Coordinates of C-alpha atoms and ligand atoms in Angstrom, one line a residue:
M16 CA -24.5 -108.0 68.6
E17 CA -22.7 -106.7 65.5
Q18 CA -22.7 -102.9 65.5
P19 CA -21.9 -100.7 62.5
F20 CA -18.4 -99.2 62.4
I21 CA -18.3 -95.5 63.4
P22 CA -15.3 -93.7 62.0
F23 CA -13.7 -90.7 63.7
N24 CA -14.3 -88.4 60.7
K25 CA -16.0 -88.6 57.3
P26 CA -15.6 -86.2 54.3
F27 CA -19.1 -85.1 53.1
L28 CA -21.1 -83.3 50.5
A29 CA -23.4 -80.6 51.9
G30 CA -25.0 -79.3 48.7
Q31 CA -23.8 -78.2 45.2
E32 CA -20.1 -79.1 45.5
L33 CA -20.1 -81.5 42.5
V34 CA -22.2 -79.1 40.4
H35 CA -19.7 -76.3 41.0
I36 CA -16.8 -78.6 40.0
Q37 CA -18.6 -79.2 36.7
Q38 CA -19.2 -75.5 36.3
A39 CA -15.5 -74.8 36.8
L40 CA -14.7 -77.1 33.9
A41 CA -17.4 -75.4 31.8
H42 CA -15.9 -72.0 32.6
G43 CA -12.7 -73.3 31.1
K44 CA -10.6 -72.5 34.1
L45 CA -9.3 -75.1 36.6
S46 CA -6.2 -73.2 37.7
G47 CA -6.3 -70.8 40.7
N48 CA -7.9 -67.3 41.3
G49 CA -11.0 -67.9 39.2
Y50 CA -14.7 -67.4 39.8
F51 CA -15.0 -69.8 42.8
T52 CA -11.8 -68.7 44.4
Q53 CA -12.9 -65.1 44.3
H54 CA -16.5 -65.9 45.4
S55 CA -15.2 -67.8 48.4
Q56 CA -12.8 -65.1 49.3
Q57 CA -15.3 -62.3 49.1
F58 CA -17.9 -64.3 51.1
L59 CA -15.5 -65.1 53.9
Q60 CA -14.0 -61.6 53.9
A61 CA -17.4 -60.0 54.3
R62 CA -18.8 -62.5 56.8
Y63 CA -15.9 -62.2 59.2
G64 CA -14.8 -58.6 58.5
L65 CA -11.4 -59.7 57.4
G66 CA -9.0 -57.2 55.9
R67 CA -8.3 -59.3 52.9
A68 CA -8.7 -63.1 52.3
L69 CA -6.6 -65.3 50.0
L70 CA -7.4 -69.0 49.6
T71 CA -4.4 -71.2 49.9
T72 CA -3.5 -74.9 49.2
S73 CA -3.7 -75.6 52.9
G74 CA -3.7 -74.1 56.3
T75 CA 0.0 -75.0 56.4
A76 CA 0.5 -72.9 53.3
A77 CA -1.3 -70.0 54.9
L78 CA 1.0 -70.2 57.9
E79 CA 4.0 -70.3 55.6
M80 CA 2.8 -67.2 53.9
A81 CA 2.4 -65.5 57.2
A82 CA 6.0 -66.3 58.1
L83 CA 7.2 -65.0 54.8
L84 CA 5.2 -61.8 55.1
L85 CA 6.6 -61.1 58.6
G86 CA 10.1 -61.5 57.1
I87 CA 11.0 -64.1 59.8
Q88 CA 14.7 -64.8 59.7
P89 CA 17.2 -67.0 61.5
G90 CA 17.6 -65.7 65.1
D91 CA 14.0 -64.5 65.3
E92 CA 11.9 -66.0 68.1
V93 CA 8.3 -67.1 67.7
I94 CA 6.0 -68.1 70.6
V95 CA 3.8 -71.1 69.8
P96 CA 1.8 -73.4 72.1
S97 CA 3.4 -76.8 72.5
F98 CA 0.0 -78.5 72.3
T99 CA -0.7 -78.0 68.6
F100 CA -0.2 -79.4 65.1
T101 CA 3.4 -79.4 63.6
S102 CA 2.5 -76.7 61.0
T103 CA 2.0 -74.0 63.6
A104 CA 5.7 -74.2 64.4
N105 CA 7.1 -75.7 61.2
A106 CA 6.0 -72.7 59.1
F107 CA 8.4 -70.5 61.1
V108 CA 11.1 -73.1 61.5
L109 CA 11.3 -73.2 57.7
R110 CA 12.4 -69.5 57.8
G111 CA 15.0 -70.3 60.5
A112 CA 13.1 -69.1 63.5
T113 CA 13.7 -70.4 67.0
I114 CA 10.4 -71.7 68.5
V115 CA 9.7 -70.7 72.1
F116 CA 7.0 -73.1 73.3
A117 CA 4.3 -71.9 75.7
D118 CA 2.3 -74.1 78.1
S119 CA -1.4 -74.8 78.0
L120 CA -3.9 -73.6 80.5
P121 CA -4.5 -76.1 83.4
H122 CA -8.1 -76.6 82.4
H123 CA -7.9 -76.0 78.6
P124 CA -5.5 -77.0 75.8
N125 CA -5.2 -73.3 74.6
L126 CA -2.0 -71.4 75.5
D127 CA -1.8 -69.7 78.9
T128 CA -1.6 -66.1 77.8
D129 CA -0.5 -65.0 81.3
Q130 CA 2.7 -66.8 80.8
V131 CA 3.5 -65.3 77.4
A132 CA 4.9 -62.0 78.7
A133 CA 7.7 -63.8 80.5
L134 CA 8.7 -65.5 77.3
L135 CA 9.3 -62.3 75.3
T136 CA 12.8 -61.2 74.4
P137 CA 14.0 -58.4 72.1
R138 CA 14.1 -61.0 69.3
T139 CA 10.4 -62.1 69.6
R140 CA 8.7 -61.4 66.3
A141 CA 5.4 -63.2 66.6
I142 CA 3.0 -65.0 68.9
V143 CA 0.9 -67.7 67.3
P144 CA -2.2 -68.5 69.4
V145 CA -4.1 -71.6 68.3
H146 CA -7.8 -71.6 68.9
Y147 CA -8.0 -75.3 69.8
A148 CA -11.4 -77.0 69.0
G149 CA -12.6 -73.6 67.8
V150 CA -12.4 -72.1 71.3
A151 CA -10.9 -68.7 71.3
C152 CA -7.6 -67.9 73.1
D153 CA -7.8 -64.9 75.4
M154 CA -6.6 -62.4 72.7
A155 CA -6.7 -59.1 74.7
P156 CA -3.4 -59.8 76.7
L157 CA -1.7 -60.8 73.5
L158 CA -2.8 -57.8 71.5
A159 CA -1.6 -55.6 74.4
L160 CA 1.8 -57.2 74.3
S161 CA 1.9 -56.6 70.5
R162 CA 1.0 -52.9 70.9
A163 CA 3.7 -52.5 73.6
H164 CA 6.5 -54.0 71.5
E165 CA 7.6 -52.8 68.1
Q166 CA 7.5 -55.4 65.3
L167 CA 5.7 -58.0 67.4
F168 CA 2.9 -59.5 65.5
I169 CA -0.1 -61.8 66.3
V170 CA -0.7 -64.6 63.8
E171 CA -3.9 -66.6 64.7
D172 CA -3.8 -70.3 63.9
A173 CA -7.5 -70.4 63.2
A174 CA -7.2 -73.7 61.3
Q175 CA -10.0 -75.2 63.5
A176 CA -11.8 -72.0 64.3
I177 CA -14.1 -71.0 61.4
E178 CA -17.3 -69.4 62.9
G179 CA -15.8 -69.2 66.4
R180 CA -15.8 -65.9 68.3
Y181 CA -13.7 -64.0 70.8
H182 CA -16.3 -61.9 72.6
E183 CA -18.3 -60.6 69.5
Q184 CA -15.3 -60.7 67.2
P185 CA -15.0 -63.5 64.6
L186 CA -11.8 -65.6 65.0
G187 CA -9.4 -64.9 62.3
A188 CA -10.3 -61.2 62.3
V189 CA -8.4 -60.5 65.6
G190 CA -4.7 -60.9 64.8
H191 CA -2.6 -59.1 62.2
L192 CA -2.7 -62.3 60.1
A193 CA -4.7 -65.5 60.5
A194 CA -4.6 -69.0 58.9
F195 CA -7.8 -71.1 58.3
S196 CA -7.9 -74.7 57.1
F197 CA -10.4 -76.6 54.9
H198 CA -8.7 -80.0 55.4
E199 CA -11.2 -82.8 55.3
T200 CA -11.1 -83.1 59.1
K201 CA -12.3 -79.5 59.6
N202 CA -15.8 -78.1 59.8
I203 CA -15.8 -76.7 56.3
I204 CA -13.8 -78.8 53.8
C205 CA -12.4 -79.0 50.3
G206 CA -10.0 -81.9 50.6
E207 CA -6.8 -79.9 51.2
G208 CA -7.2 -76.1 51.4
G209 CA -6.9 -73.1 53.6
M210 CA -7.0 -69.3 53.7
L211 CA -4.8 -66.5 54.8
A212 CA -6.6 -63.5 56.4
I213 CA -4.6 -60.3 56.1
N214 CA -6.0 -57.9 58.7
D215 CA -3.1 -55.5 58.8
P216 CA -3.3 -53.6 55.6
A217 CA 0.5 -53.2 55.6
F218 CA 0.8 -56.8 54.4
A219 CA -2.0 -56.9 51.8
A220 CA -0.2 -55.9 48.6
R221 CA 2.8 -58.2 49.2
A222 CA 0.6 -61.1 50.2
E223 CA -1.0 -61.2 46.8
I224 CA 2.5 -61.3 45.2
L225 CA 3.9 -64.1 47.4
W226 CA 0.6 -66.0 46.6
E227 CA 1.2 -65.8 42.8
K228 CA 4.8 -67.1 42.7
G229 CA 6.4 -63.7 43.3
T230 CA 4.5 -62.0 40.4
N231 CA 2.1 -59.1 40.1
R232 CA -0.3 -61.2 38.1
A233 CA -3.3 -60.5 40.3
A234 CA -2.8 -56.7 39.8
F235 CA -2.3 -57.3 36.1
F236 CA -5.6 -59.1 35.8
R237 CA -7.4 -56.2 37.5
G238 CA -5.8 -53.9 34.9
E239 CA -3.7 -52.1 37.5
V240 CA -0.3 -52.7 35.8
A241 CA 0.5 -52.9 32.1
R242 CA 2.7 -56.1 32.4
Y243 CA 3.0 -58.9 34.7
Q244 CA 6.5 -59.6 36.0
W245 CA 8.6 -61.3 38.7
V246 CA 8.7 -58.7 41.4
D247 CA 9.4 -60.6 44.7
V248 CA 9.9 -64.0 46.2
G249 CA 6.9 -66.2 46.3
S250 CA 5.5 -69.7 45.7
S251 CA 2.4 -71.4 44.4
F252 CA 0.1 -70.8 47.4
L253 CA -3.2 -70.6 45.5
P254 CA -5.4 -73.6 45.2
S255 CA -7.0 -75.0 42.0
E256 CA -10.5 -73.9 41.1
L257 CA -11.5 -77.6 41.6
N258 CA -10.9 -77.1 45.3
A259 CA -12.4 -73.7 45.4
A260 CA -15.6 -75.0 43.6
Y261 CA -16.0 -77.7 46.2
L262 CA -15.4 -75.1 49.0
W263 CA -18.0 -72.7 47.6
G264 CA -20.6 -75.5 47.8
Q265 CA -19.8 -75.9 51.5
L266 CA -19.8 -72.2 52.2
Q267 CA -23.3 -71.9 50.7
Q268 CA -24.4 -74.5 53.4
L269 CA -22.2 -73.0 56.2
E270 CA -25.1 -72.3 58.5
A271 CA -26.7 -75.7 58.0
I272 CA -23.4 -77.5 58.6
Q273 CA -22.8 -75.5 61.8
E274 CA -26.3 -76.1 63.1
R275 CA -25.9 -79.8 62.7
R276 CA -22.4 -79.9 64.3
T277 CA -23.6 -77.7 67.2
A278 CA -26.6 -80.0 67.9
Q279 CA -24.2 -83.1 67.8
W280 CA -21.8 -81.4 70.2
Q281 CA -24.6 -80.4 72.5
R282 CA -26.0 -84.0 72.5
Y283 CA -22.7 -85.4 73.6
Y284 CA -22.3 -82.7 76.2
E285 CA -25.8 -83.3 77.8
A286 CA -25.6 -87.1 77.7
L287 CA -22.1 -87.2 79.2
R288 CA -22.6 -84.5 81.9
P289 CA -23.8 -87.0 84.6
L290 CA -20.5 -89.0 84.3
A291 CA -18.5 -85.8 84.4
R292 CA -20.4 -84.8 87.6
Q293 CA -19.4 -88.1 89.1
G294 CA -15.7 -87.2 88.4
C295 CA -15.1 -89.8 85.6
F296 CA -13.7 -87.2 83.2
A297 CA -13.8 -83.5 82.5
L298 CA -15.9 -82.1 79.6
P299 CA -14.7 -79.3 77.3
F300 CA -14.4 -76.0 79.1
V301 CA -15.5 -72.9 77.1
P302 CA -14.5 -69.5 78.7
D303 CA -17.1 -66.7 78.9
Y304 CA -15.1 -64.7 76.2
A305 CA -15.4 -67.6 73.7
R306 CA -18.2 -68.9 71.4
H307 CA -17.0 -72.2 70.1
N308 CA -17.8 -73.7 66.7
A309 CA -18.4 -77.4 67.6
H310 CA -15.2 -78.5 65.9
I311 CA -14.1 -81.1 68.4
F312 CA -15.8 -82.9 71.2
Y313 CA -13.3 -84.3 73.6
L314 CA -13.2 -85.8 77.1
L315 CA -10.3 -85.3 79.5
C316 CA -9.7 -88.6 81.3
T317 CA -8.0 -88.8 84.6
G318 CA -4.8 -90.1 83.1
L319 CA -2.9 -91.8 80.2
A320 CA -3.7 -95.4 81.2
E321 CA -7.4 -94.7 81.6
R322 CA -7.5 -92.7 78.3
D323 CA -5.8 -95.6 76.4
A324 CA -8.1 -98.1 78.0
L325 CA -11.2 -96.0 76.9
I326 CA -9.9 -95.8 73.3
R327 CA -9.4 -99.6 73.2
H328 CA -12.9 -100.2 74.7
L329 CA -14.5 -97.9 72.1
G330 CA -12.5 -99.8 69.4
R331 CA -14.0 -103.1 70.6
H332 CA -17.4 -101.4 70.2
Q333 CA -16.6 -100.5 66.6
I334 CA -16.0 -96.8 67.4
L335 CA -12.8 -95.0 66.4
A336 CA -11.9 -92.4 69.0
V337 CA -8.5 -90.7 69.0
S338 CA -6.1 -88.9 71.2
H339 CA -4.6 -85.6 70.0
Y340 CA -1.2 -83.9 69.8
Q341 CA 2.1 -85.1 71.2
P342 CA 3.5 -81.9 72.7
L343 CA 5.8 -80.4 70.1
H344 CA 8.5 -79.4 72.7
A345 CA 9.0 -83.2 73.4
S346 CA 8.8 -84.3 69.7
P347 CA 11.8 -86.1 68.1
F348 CA 12.4 -83.1 65.9
Y349 CA 12.3 -80.4 68.5
R350 CA 13.2 -81.8 71.9
A351 CA 16.9 -81.2 71.5
R352 CA 16.2 -77.6 70.4
H353 CA 13.7 -76.9 73.2
D354 CA 15.0 -74.7 76.0
G355 CA 14.2 -77.4 78.6
R356 CA 11.3 -75.8 80.4
P357 CA 8.8 -78.4 81.5
L358 CA 5.3 -77.7 80.1
P359 CA 3.2 -79.8 82.4
H360 CA -0.3 -78.7 81.2
A361 CA 0.5 -79.4 77.5
T362 CA 1.9 -82.8 78.5
A363 CA -1.2 -83.5 80.7
H364 CA -3.6 -82.6 77.9
A365 CA -1.7 -84.9 75.5
E366 CA -2.1 -87.8 77.9
R367 CA -5.7 -87.2 79.0
L368 CA -7.5 -86.0 75.9
V369 CA -9.7 -88.3 73.8
R370 CA -11.8 -87.0 70.8
L371 CA -15.1 -88.7 70.0
P372 CA -16.5 -89.1 66.5
L373 CA -18.0 -85.9 65.2
Y374 CA -18.8 -85.3 61.6
Y375 CA -21.7 -84.0 59.4
E376 CA -23.3 -87.3 58.6
L377 CA -23.0 -88.7 62.2
S378 CA -26.6 -89.8 63.0
S379 CA -28.2 -89.5 66.4
A380 CA -28.4 -93.4 66.5
E381 CA -24.7 -93.6 65.9
Q382 CA -24.1 -90.9 68.5
Q383 CA -26.2 -92.9 70.9
Q384 CA -23.9 -95.9 70.2
V385 CA -20.9 -93.8 71.2
I386 CA -22.5 -92.5 74.3
A387 CA -23.7 -95.9 75.4
A388 CA -20.1 -97.3 74.9
V389 CA -18.6 -94.5 77.0
Q390 CA -21.2 -95.1 79.8
R391 CA -20.5 -98.8 79.7
F392 CA -16.8 -98.2 80.1
Y393 CA -17.4 -96.2 83.3
L394 CA -20.5 -97.9 84.7
G395 CA -20.3 -101.5 83.5
P396 CA -22.9 -103.2 81.3
P397 CA -26.4 -101.8 81.6
A398 CA -28.7 -103.7 84.0
R399 CA -31.2 -106.1 82.3
Ligands
PLP2 C1 -5.4 -78.6 60.5 C2 -4.5 -77.7 61.3 C3 -3.4 -77.0 60.6 C4 -3.0 -77.3 59.2 O1 -4.0 -77.2 58.3 P1 -3.8 -78.0 56.9 O2 -4.9 -77.4 56.1 O3 -4.0 -79.4 57.2 O4 -2.4 -77.7 56.4 C5 -2.6 -76.2 61.4 N1 -2.9 -75.9 62.7 C6 -3.9 -76.5 63.3 C7 -4.2 -76.2 64.7 C8 -4.7 -77.4 62.6 O5 -5.7 -78.0 63.3

């Protein structure tokens, strides 16, 4: 029987995105920091209680701004989980930092906060927890370390974590700085886009200058300075109004988007729980302190061979399921620079994890096709 192809991800329209893009053109402003940029920033700032929010061209750009704001220099050390996307580390490597990779928890890809204290040296300037799949890292121990050490900052990589919570606190509002992403694979999208949250007011004024190519243009437009000039280093970190207009359409539908994803996530969870109980694989673990945002639904297979066989099996059933990160400490770029510590839990997650299709337009019939294919892999063809 020919079944329809189910992709892993699919960019989507949730409401008025295209209307807003036309409005941006009608406003006569497509460059950055216009109506839709400011609307989106104010909305997210208020919703999550962020100190200040600046849209960026990507989550990567937001992390690069964070590294610049912290004044990271050659010789500085930054603690990053090994199980993450390259940008988490790259943003700091670009400034000359040495990356000290931390291992994952045994039962979750997030970094093991208990091990972080042992990695600190007098040169450690930042810890960058990644809220994988929108599940919060345990932030309290990291914040305690930051308070106990001068000039040690917490930068949340909240690229996947919009709407997630740590206890009652929104993710992205916990650290001194935080990076969000609106890449087309995330919950809320605008093609390529991101946001820097500046929760420590000490960084707010300079953030706006770095954002606008080292000028005080934003202050000039508010009428706070008489002339706009080159006052610091910077780059073009702000996105076009085209992206911000699309983003604003998504933000207006934020709750509907999240409701749908949460229902999809829950459907997978319920349907696959019996197989997990039989020991076929582990389901995502969500600690008591975390409220996740249904960003990723993954299974942890028993090992690499089985994981790869499952991905091939799903492929034969017209379903694109994918693994996730190669641990960065073992990457071609960094392995010779890594200090040699084995990071067994990051490695195990890289070998065992498979992500199932999860996107706004995924129908329950399509989800049922995925669920049936997973069941068939473990249990054989259904009895007639
Ligand atoms: C997506 C992602 C990024 C990068 O975001 P972009 O917007 O694609 O630059 C960084 N870190 C993590 C954990 C991500 O998932």
